[in-house]
Coordinates of C-alpha atoms and ligand atoms in Angstrom, one line a residue:
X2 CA 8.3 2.0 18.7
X3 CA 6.8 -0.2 16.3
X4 CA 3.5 0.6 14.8
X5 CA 3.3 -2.5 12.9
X6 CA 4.7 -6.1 14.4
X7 CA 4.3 -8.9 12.7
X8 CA 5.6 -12.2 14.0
X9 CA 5.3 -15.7 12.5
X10 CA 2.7 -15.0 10.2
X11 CA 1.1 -18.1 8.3
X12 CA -1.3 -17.9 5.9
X13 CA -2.8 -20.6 4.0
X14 CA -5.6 -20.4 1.2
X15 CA -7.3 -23.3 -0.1
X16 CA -4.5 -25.6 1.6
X17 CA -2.0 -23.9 0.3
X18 CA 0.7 -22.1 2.1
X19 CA 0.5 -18.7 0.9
X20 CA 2.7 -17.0 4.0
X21 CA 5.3 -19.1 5.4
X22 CA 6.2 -17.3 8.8
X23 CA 6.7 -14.1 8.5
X24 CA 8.5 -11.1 11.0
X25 CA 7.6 -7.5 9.9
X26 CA 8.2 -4.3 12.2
X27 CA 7.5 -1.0 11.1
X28 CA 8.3 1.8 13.1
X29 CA 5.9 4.6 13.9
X30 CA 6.3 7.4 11.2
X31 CA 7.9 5.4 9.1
X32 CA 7.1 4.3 5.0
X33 CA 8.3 0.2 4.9
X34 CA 7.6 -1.5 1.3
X35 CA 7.0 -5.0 1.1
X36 CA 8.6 -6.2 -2.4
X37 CA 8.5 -9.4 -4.5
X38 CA 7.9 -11.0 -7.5
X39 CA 4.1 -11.8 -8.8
X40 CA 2.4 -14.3 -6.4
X41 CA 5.4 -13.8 -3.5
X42 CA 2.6 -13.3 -1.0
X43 CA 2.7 -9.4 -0.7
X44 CA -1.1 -8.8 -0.8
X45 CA -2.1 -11.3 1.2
X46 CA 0.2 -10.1 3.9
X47 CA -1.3 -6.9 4.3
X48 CA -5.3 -8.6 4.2
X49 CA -3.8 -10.3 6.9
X50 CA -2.4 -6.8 8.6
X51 CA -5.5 -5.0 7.7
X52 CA -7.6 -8.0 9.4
X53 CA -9.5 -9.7 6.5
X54 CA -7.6 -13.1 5.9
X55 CA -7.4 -15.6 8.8
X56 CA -3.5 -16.3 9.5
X57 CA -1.7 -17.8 12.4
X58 CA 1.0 -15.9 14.4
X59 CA 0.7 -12.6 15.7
X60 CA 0.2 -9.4 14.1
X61 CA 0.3 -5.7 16.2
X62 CA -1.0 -2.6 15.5
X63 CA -0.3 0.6 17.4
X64 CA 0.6 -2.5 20.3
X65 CA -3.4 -4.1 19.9
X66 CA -3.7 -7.6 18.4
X67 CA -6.0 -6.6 15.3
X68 CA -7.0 -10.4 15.6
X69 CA -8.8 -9.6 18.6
X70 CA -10.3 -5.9 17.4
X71 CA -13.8 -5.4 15.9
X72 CA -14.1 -3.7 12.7
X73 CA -15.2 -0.6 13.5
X74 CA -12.0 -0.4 15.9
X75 CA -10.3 -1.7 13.4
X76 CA -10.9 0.6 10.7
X77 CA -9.5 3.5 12.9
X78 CA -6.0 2.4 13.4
X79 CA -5.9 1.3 10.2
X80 CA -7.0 2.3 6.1
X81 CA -6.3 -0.2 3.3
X82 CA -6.1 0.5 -0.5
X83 CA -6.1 -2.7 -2.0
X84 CA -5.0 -3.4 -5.6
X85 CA -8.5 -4.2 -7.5
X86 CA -10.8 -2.4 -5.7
X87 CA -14.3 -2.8 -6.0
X88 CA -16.2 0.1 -6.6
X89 CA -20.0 0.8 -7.3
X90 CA -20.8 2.2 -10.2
X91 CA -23.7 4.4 -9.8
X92 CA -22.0 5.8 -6.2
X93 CA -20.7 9.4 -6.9
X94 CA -17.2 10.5 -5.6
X95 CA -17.9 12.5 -2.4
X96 CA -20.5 9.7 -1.3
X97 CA -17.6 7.4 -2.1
X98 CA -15.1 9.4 0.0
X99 CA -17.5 10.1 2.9
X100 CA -17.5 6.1 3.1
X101 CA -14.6 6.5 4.9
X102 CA -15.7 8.6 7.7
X103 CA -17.8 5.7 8.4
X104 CA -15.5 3.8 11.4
X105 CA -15.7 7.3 13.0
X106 CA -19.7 7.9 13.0
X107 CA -21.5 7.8 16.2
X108 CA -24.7 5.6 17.4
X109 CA -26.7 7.0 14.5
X110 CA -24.3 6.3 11.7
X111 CA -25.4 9.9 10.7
X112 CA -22.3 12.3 9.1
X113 CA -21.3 15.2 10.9
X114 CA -20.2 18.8 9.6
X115 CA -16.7 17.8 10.6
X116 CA -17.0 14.0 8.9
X117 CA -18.0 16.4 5.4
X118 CA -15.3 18.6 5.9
X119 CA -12.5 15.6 6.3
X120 CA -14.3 14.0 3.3
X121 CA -14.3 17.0 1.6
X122 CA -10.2 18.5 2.2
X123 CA -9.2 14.9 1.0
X124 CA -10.9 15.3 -2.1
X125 CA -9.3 18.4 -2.6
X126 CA -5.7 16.6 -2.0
X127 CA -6.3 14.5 -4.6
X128 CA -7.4 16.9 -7.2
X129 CA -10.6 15.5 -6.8
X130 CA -12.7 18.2 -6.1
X131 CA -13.8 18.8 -9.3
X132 CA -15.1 15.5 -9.6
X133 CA -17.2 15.6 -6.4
X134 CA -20.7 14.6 -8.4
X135 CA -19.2 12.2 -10.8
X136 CA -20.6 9.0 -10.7
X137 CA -17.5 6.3 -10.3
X138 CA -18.2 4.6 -12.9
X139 CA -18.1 7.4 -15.3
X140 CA -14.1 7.8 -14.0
X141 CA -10.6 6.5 -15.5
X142 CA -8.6 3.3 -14.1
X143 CA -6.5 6.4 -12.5
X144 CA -9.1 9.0 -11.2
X145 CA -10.7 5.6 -9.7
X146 CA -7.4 4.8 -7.9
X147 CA -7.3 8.7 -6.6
X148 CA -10.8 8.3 -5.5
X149 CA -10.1 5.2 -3.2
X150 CA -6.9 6.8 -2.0
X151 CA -8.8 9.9 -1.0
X152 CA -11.3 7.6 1.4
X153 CA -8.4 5.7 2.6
X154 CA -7.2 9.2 3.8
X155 CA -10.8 10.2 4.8
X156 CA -10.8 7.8 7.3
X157 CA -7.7 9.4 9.1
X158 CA -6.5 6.2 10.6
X159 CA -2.6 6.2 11.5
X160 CA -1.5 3.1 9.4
X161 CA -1.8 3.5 5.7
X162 CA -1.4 0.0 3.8
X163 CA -1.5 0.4 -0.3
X164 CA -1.3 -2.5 -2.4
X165 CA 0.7 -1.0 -5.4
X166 CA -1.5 2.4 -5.2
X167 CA 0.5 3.9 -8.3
X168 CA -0.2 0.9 -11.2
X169 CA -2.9 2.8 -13.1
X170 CA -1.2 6.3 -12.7
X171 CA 0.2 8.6 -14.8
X172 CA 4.0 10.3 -14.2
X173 CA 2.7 13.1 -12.4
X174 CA 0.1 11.5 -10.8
X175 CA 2.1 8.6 -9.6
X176 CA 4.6 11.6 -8.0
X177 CA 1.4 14.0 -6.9
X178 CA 0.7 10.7 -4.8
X179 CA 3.5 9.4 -3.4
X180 CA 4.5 12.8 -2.3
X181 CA 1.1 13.6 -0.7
X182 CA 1.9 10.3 1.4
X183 CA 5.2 10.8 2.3
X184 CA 4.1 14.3 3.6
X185 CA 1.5 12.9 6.1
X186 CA 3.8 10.7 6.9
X187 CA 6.2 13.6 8.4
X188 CA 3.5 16.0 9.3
X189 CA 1.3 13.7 10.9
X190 CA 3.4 10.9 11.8
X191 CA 1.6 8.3 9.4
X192 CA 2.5 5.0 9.3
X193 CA 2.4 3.7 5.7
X194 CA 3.3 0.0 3.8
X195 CA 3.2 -0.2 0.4
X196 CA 3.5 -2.8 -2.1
X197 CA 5.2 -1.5 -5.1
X198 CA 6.4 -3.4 -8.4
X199 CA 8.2 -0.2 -9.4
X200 CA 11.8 -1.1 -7.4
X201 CA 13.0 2.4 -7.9
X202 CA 10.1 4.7 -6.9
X203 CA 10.5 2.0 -3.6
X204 CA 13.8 3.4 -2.9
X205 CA 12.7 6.3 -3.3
X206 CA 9.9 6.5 -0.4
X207 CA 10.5 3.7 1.6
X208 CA 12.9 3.6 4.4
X209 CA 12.7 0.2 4.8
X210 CA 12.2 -2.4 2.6
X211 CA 11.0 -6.5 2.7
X212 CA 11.8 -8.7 0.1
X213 CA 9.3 -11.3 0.3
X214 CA 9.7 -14.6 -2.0
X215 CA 7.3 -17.4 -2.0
X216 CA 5.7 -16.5 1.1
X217 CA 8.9 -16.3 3.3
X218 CA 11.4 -13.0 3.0
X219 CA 14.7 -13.4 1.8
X220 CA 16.1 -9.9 2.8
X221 CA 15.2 -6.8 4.3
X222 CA 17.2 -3.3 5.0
X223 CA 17.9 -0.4 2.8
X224 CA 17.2 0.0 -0.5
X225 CA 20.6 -0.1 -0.9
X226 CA 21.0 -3.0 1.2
X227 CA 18.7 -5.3 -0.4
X228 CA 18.0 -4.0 -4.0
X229 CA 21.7 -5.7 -5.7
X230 CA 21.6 -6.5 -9.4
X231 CA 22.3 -10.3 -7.6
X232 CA 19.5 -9.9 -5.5
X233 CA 17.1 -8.9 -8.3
X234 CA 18.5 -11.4 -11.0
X235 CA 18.5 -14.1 -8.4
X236 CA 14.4 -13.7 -7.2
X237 CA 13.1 -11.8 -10.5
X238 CA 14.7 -13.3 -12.8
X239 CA 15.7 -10.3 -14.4
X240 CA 18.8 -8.2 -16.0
X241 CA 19.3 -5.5 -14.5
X242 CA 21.8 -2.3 -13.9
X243 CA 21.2 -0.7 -10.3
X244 CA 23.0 2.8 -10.1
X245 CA 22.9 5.3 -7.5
X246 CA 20.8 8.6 -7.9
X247 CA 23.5 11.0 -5.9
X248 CA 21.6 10.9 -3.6
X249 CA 22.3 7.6 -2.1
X250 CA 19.2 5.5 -3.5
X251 CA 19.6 3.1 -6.1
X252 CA 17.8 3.5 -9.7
X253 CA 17.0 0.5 -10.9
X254 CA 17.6 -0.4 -14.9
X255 CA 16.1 -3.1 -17.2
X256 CA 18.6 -4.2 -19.7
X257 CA 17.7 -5.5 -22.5
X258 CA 19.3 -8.8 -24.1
X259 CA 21.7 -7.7 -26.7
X260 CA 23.1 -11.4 -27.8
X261 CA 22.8 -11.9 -31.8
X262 CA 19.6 -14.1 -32.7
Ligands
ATP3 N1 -8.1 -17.4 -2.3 C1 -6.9 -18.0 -2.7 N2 -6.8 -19.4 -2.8 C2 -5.7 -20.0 -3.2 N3 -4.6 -19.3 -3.5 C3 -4.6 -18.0 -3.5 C4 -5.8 -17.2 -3.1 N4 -5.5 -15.9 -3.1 C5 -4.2 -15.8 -3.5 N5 -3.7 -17.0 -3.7 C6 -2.3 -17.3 -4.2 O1 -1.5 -16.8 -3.2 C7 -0.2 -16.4 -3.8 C8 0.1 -15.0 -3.3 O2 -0.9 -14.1 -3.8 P1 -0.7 -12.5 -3.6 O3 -1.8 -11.9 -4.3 O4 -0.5 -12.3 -2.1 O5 0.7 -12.3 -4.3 P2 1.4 -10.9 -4.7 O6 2.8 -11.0 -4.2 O7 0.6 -9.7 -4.1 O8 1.4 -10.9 -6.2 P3 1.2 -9.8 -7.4 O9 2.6 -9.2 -7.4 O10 1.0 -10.7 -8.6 O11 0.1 -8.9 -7.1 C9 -0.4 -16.5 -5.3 O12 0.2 -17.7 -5.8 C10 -2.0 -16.6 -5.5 O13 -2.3 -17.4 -6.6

């Protein structure tokens, strides 16, 4: 089953066609990146998913038109990381991360022991903890990126969308986080689309990708199916060398321009 379906999707911004019709379906369980170069349409597409840009067509989530959900309904099928998130300054961490329990609070918006202790465990699965009474705008570009991930996960909702959640990361962090996904994702059957600029650590996670290009995709598959050195030189622009890990994913290689001059 599909968790995500999207079908037709338009977008336009300022009477501009940003999104230029188009299909998506991500099966339940299942990591799908969404690929392209700079201004393809990749963030837009998943403000459209997650419900906060108008767009024409038809977009599904766990089979409900999130067109026609409220927020607060909204919020619990699905958690969003965007790519610049605003955060406040003076807020500390674990009020931060508690923000997330917020689409599950009752009448009286008021937290409950069990909203604390889901706010609380993804702290800790961020390495976070320690941080708890730090205010966030006394944290690095990539303690701040932990800190939204950790409320996205707070919020417990089955579809995680991430708009290029490793850019501010370190090695091991970038790893620690990727790998923390891709276990919910088998454990507890979570849905996730990412954006990611990094093509290899993409074939890596994903098990399906979308190559999205000026608003309209040009491929999707495999990592092996659609990351070719054509494919890449033709829509990036760029010299590459794609080899294989062993393990059946490509690696993707910059290579640099050795001509005299
Ligand atoms: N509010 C807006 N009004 C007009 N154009 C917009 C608006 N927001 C985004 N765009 C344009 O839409 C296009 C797609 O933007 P988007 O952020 O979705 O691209 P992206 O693939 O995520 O790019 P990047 O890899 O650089 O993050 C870009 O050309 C951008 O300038």
């Amino acid at each position: 089953m599909s968790a995500v379906k999207a079908a037709g999707v338009r977008v336009t911004l300022d009477r501009k066609s940003i999104l230029r019709g188009v299909d998506l379906a991500v099966a339940s369980g299942s990591w799908h990146a969404v690929l392209g170069p700079n201004g393809a349409g990749k963030s837009t597409l998943l403000k459209a998913i997650v419900g906060i840009l108008p767009y024409q067509g038809e977009i599904q989530v766990g089979g409900e038109a999130v067109a026609k959900l409220a927020a607060k309904a909204r919020a619990r099928l699905i958690a969003y990381v965007p790519q610049q998130p605003q955060l406040p300054a003076d807020m500390t961490v674990a009020e931060y991360v508690l923000l997330g329990r917020t689409p599950h609070l009752g009448y009286l918006g008021v937290e409950s022991r069990t909203d604390r202790a889901v706010a609380d465990g993804a702290l800790e699965r961020l390495d976070l903890a320690g941080f708890a009474g730090r205010r966030l705008g006394a944290m690095s570009g990539g303690e701040r990126q932990r800190v939204v991930l950790a409320r996205a996960l707070a919020q417990q909702a089955g579809v995680l969308l991430l708009d290029e959640p490793t850019t501010a990361l370190d090695l091991g962090h970038q790893q620690q986080v990727l790998d923390l996904v891709d276990e919910l994702r088998s454990t507890e059957g979570l849905t996730v689309i990412s954006t990611l600029h990094d093509l290899s650590l993409a074939a890596q996670y994903a098990d399906d990708l979308t190559l999205l290009v000026d608003g309209a995709v040009v491929a999707h598959g495999t990592a092996r199916e659609v990351l070719t050195e054509q494919r890449i030189a033709e829509h990036y622009g760029a010299r590459v060398r794609v080899f294989d890990d062993g393990a059946g994913r490509p690696v993707i290689h910059l290579v640099r321009d050795r001509r005299p001059g």
